[in-house]
Coordinates of C-alpha atoms and ligand atoms in Angstrom, one line a residue:
M1 CA 16.4 8.1 5.2
N2 CA 16.0 8.9 8.8
P3 CA 12.3 7.3 9.9
R4 CA 10.6 10.1 10.7
T5 CA 6.7 10.5 12.1
I6 CA 4.8 13.2 11.5
T7 CA 1.1 13.9 11.9
L8 CA -1.6 15.7 10.0
H9 CA -4.8 17.0 11.2
D10 CA -6.1 13.7 13.6
C11 CA -3.6 10.9 11.9
S12 CA 0.1 9.8 12.4
F13 CA 2.2 9.2 9.4
S14 CA 5.2 7.8 9.0
T15 CA 8.4 7.7 5.9
Y16 CA 7.8 4.7 3.8
I17 CA 9.4 5.8 0.1
C18 CA 12.2 8.4 0.2
E19 CA 12.5 11.1 -2.4
E20 CA 15.5 9.2 -4.0
E21 CA 13.2 5.9 -4.5
I22 CA 10.8 8.1 -5.8
I23 CA 12.9 9.9 -8.4
A24 CA 14.9 6.5 -9.4
R25 CA 11.6 5.1 -10.3
I26 CA 10.2 8.4 -12.1
V27 CA 13.6 7.9 -14.3
M28 CA 12.7 4.4 -15.5
L29 CA 9.3 5.9 -16.2
A30 CA 10.9 8.1 -18.6
E31 CA 12.6 5.6 -20.3
Q32 CA 10.3 3.6 -21.1
L33 CA 7.9 6.6 -22.0
D34 CA 10.4 7.9 -24.4
Q35 CA 10.7 5.0 -26.1
A36 CA 7.0 3.9 -26.4
Y37 CA 6.1 7.5 -27.6
A38 CA 8.9 8.2 -30.0
G39 CA 7.9 10.0 -33.3
K40 CA 4.3 10.6 -31.6
T41 CA 4.4 14.0 -29.7
P42 CA 2.1 12.7 -26.9
L43 CA -0.2 15.0 -24.8
F44 CA 0.5 14.3 -20.7
L45 CA -2.5 15.4 -19.5
A46 CA -2.0 15.3 -15.6
V47 CA -4.6 15.4 -12.9
L48 CA -4.3 17.5 -10.5
N49 CA -4.2 18.7 -7.4
G50 CA -2.3 15.0 -6.6
S51 CA 0.0 14.8 -9.7
F52 CA 1.3 18.1 -9.7
M53 CA 4.9 16.7 -8.3
F54 CA 4.8 13.4 -10.1
T55 CA 4.6 15.7 -13.5
A56 CA 6.8 18.0 -13.1
D57 CA 9.5 15.2 -12.0
L58 CA 8.6 13.4 -15.0
L59 CA 8.0 15.6 -17.4
K60 CA 12.1 17.2 -16.8
R61 CA 12.8 13.7 -18.1
I62 CA 11.0 13.3 -21.1
S63 CA 13.4 14.5 -23.8
I64 CA 10.7 13.5 -26.7
P65 CA 8.8 16.4 -28.2
C66 CA 5.5 16.1 -26.0
E67 CA 2.6 18.6 -24.5
V68 CA 1.6 18.8 -21.2
S69 CA -2.1 19.7 -20.1
F70 CA -3.7 19.9 -16.4
I71 CA -7.1 18.5 -15.7
R72 CA -9.2 18.5 -12.4
L73 CA -11.3 15.6 -11.6
A74 CA -11.9 15.2 -7.6
S75 CA -13.8 12.5 -6.8
Y76 CA -12.3 11.7 -3.1
Q77 CA -13.0 12.7 0.4
D78 CA -11.3 11.5 3.9
M79 CA -9.7 8.1 3.0
H80 CA -12.7 6.6 1.6
S81 CA -13.4 7.0 -2.1
T82 CA -16.9 8.3 -3.0
G83 CA -16.8 6.6 -6.2
K84 CA -18.6 9.4 -7.8
V85 CA -16.9 10.6 -10.8
K86 CA -17.2 14.1 -11.9
E87 CA -16.7 16.0 -14.5
I88 CA -13.4 17.0 -16.7
L89 CA -12.5 20.4 -16.0
G90 CA -9.9 22.2 -17.6
L91 CA -9.7 20.4 -20.8
N92 CA -9.1 22.5 -24.2
E93 CA -6.9 20.6 -26.1
D94 CA -8.6 18.9 -28.9
I95 CA -7.4 15.4 -27.9
S96 CA -8.9 13.7 -31.6
G97 CA -6.3 11.9 -33.2
R98 CA -3.7 12.6 -30.3
H99 CA -1.8 10.3 -28.0
V100 CA -3.0 10.7 -24.8
I101 CA -1.2 9.6 -21.6
V102 CA -3.1 10.3 -18.4
L103 CA -1.1 11.4 -15.5
E104 CA -2.0 9.9 -11.8
D105 CA -0.4 10.4 -8.6
I106 CA -2.5 6.9 -7.3
V107 CA -4.9 4.4 -8.7
D108 CA -6.9 3.3 -5.5
T109 CA -10.8 1.6 -6.6
G110 CA -9.6 3.0 -10.2
H111 CA -13.1 4.8 -10.3
T112 CA -11.5 8.3 -11.0
V113 CA -9.5 6.5 -13.9
H114 CA -12.4 4.2 -15.1
G115 CA -14.5 7.3 -15.6
L116 CA -11.6 9.6 -16.9
L117 CA -10.8 6.6 -19.9
K118 CA -14.7 6.5 -20.8
Q119 CA -14.9 10.4 -21.1
L120 CA -11.6 10.6 -23.2
A121 CA -12.7 7.8 -25.7
D122 CA -16.0 10.4 -26.2
R123 CA -13.3 12.4 -27.9
G124 CA -11.5 10.0 -30.5
P125 CA -8.3 10.4 -28.9
A126 CA -5.8 8.0 -31.2
S127 CA -4.8 6.1 -27.8
V128 CA -5.0 6.9 -24.2
E129 CA -2.7 5.1 -21.8
V130 CA -2.5 5.8 -17.9
A131 CA 0.6 6.5 -15.9
T132 CA 0.6 7.0 -12.6
L133 CA 3.0 7.1 -9.4
L134 CA 1.7 4.7 -7.4
M135 CA -1.0 1.8 -7.6
K136 CA -2.9 -0.4 -5.2
P137 CA -3.6 -3.2 -6.8
E138 CA -5.4 -4.7 -4.0
C139 CA -8.2 -1.8 -4.3
L140 CA -9.0 -2.1 -7.8
Q141 CA -12.6 -2.8 -8.5
H142 CA -12.5 -1.9 -12.3
E143 CA -11.1 -3.9 -15.4
L144 CA -8.2 -1.4 -15.8
E145 CA -5.0 -1.6 -18.1
V146 CA -2.8 0.7 -15.8
K147 CA 0.2 0.1 -18.6
Y148 CA 2.7 2.7 -16.3
V149 CA 3.2 2.3 -12.5
A150 CA 6.1 3.8 -10.9
K151 CA 5.3 2.0 -7.6
T152 CA 2.3 -0.8 -6.4
I153 CA 1.9 -0.3 -2.6
P154 CA -0.2 -2.3 -0.2
N155 CA -3.4 -1.0 0.7
D156 CA -2.5 1.7 3.1
F157 CA -3.3 5.3 3.0
V158 CA 0.0 7.5 2.0
V159 CA 0.1 11.2 1.8
G160 CA 3.6 13.5 0.2
Y161 CA 4.7 14.3 -2.8
G162 CA 1.7 15.7 -4.0
L163 CA -0.8 13.5 -2.1
D164 CA -2.7 14.6 0.7
Y165 CA -4.9 13.8 3.8
N166 CA -7.6 16.0 3.7
G167 CA -5.8 19.2 2.2
L168 CA -2.2 18.3 3.9
G169 CA 0.6 17.1 3.2
R170 CA 0.9 17.6 -0.7
N171 CA 4.4 19.2 0.0
L172 CA 6.4 16.7 1.4
R173 CA 8.8 15.7 -0.6
D174 CA 9.1 11.9 0.4
I175 CA 5.9 9.2 0.6
Y176 CA 4.8 8.7 4.5
K177 CA 2.0 6.2 4.9
I178 CA -0.4 5.9 7.9
V179 CA 0.5 4.5 11.3
S180 CA -2.3 2.1 11.8
Ligands
LIG1 P1 -9.8 6.1 -7.2 O1 -10.8 6.9 -8.2 O2 -10.3 5.2 -5.8 O3 -9.0 5.3 -7.6 O4 -8.8 6.6 -6.2 C1 -7.8 7.6 -7.0 C2 -7.9 9.0 -6.1 O5 -8.1 8.8 -5.0 C3 -6.4 9.6 -6.5 O6 -6.3 10.5 -7.4 C4 -5.9 10.3 -4.9 O7 -6.4 11.6 -5.2 C5 -7.1 9.5 -4.2 N1 -6.1 8.3 -3.0 C6 -6.4 7.3 -3.6 N2 -5.5 6.9 -2.4 C7 -4.9 7.6 -1.6 C8 -4.3 7.8 -0.8 O8 -3.7 6.6 -0.2 N3 -3.6 8.5 -0.4 C9 -4.1 10.0 -1.0 N4 -5.0 10.2 -1.5 C10 -5.4 8.8 -2.1
LIG2 MG1 -6.3 12.8 -7.5

């Protein structure tokens, strides 16, 4: 990958994780999930907007029977999490007795996933696990078990491959990190 710097709004970002590495990690994740959920017909719950590319590339590589549904739960503005967790929008499936796998773009403080897991638990699923493309372990503020992580990264703000900076950058095929 040729190093590249881009500007989104007022910030510069440089290439960080190339598409090839992202896909290679997603292939490994899909293999893990295929094994763990064989015979269980899991329901993937993808958290919009950030996880749309990750969800598409992961689901194409899942070979066991499964379902996918998209929910919304925005709690992020600018570069700092507000810590507020909003209610789940768009969850029309009955998840009681289902094996649910939440798909996230990134786990940062963990507020979003923590709040989401609490709300999902009330609906009586057979199991709930989280699969995330990226995780920033240094930032985690909750006791959370994120069982499936494609890649852990340091505490840098990143964009691309679904992740945005104030709305921009979601369309980029590689992941970029902020130039500090
Ligand atoms: P958390 O609630 O602090 O774990 O934040 C999770 C959400 O914040 C993610 O679903 C993203 O939408 C957003 N987020 C966290 N870190 C980043 C980042 O580095 N770039 C873009 N969005 C981020
Ligand atoms: Mg998100």
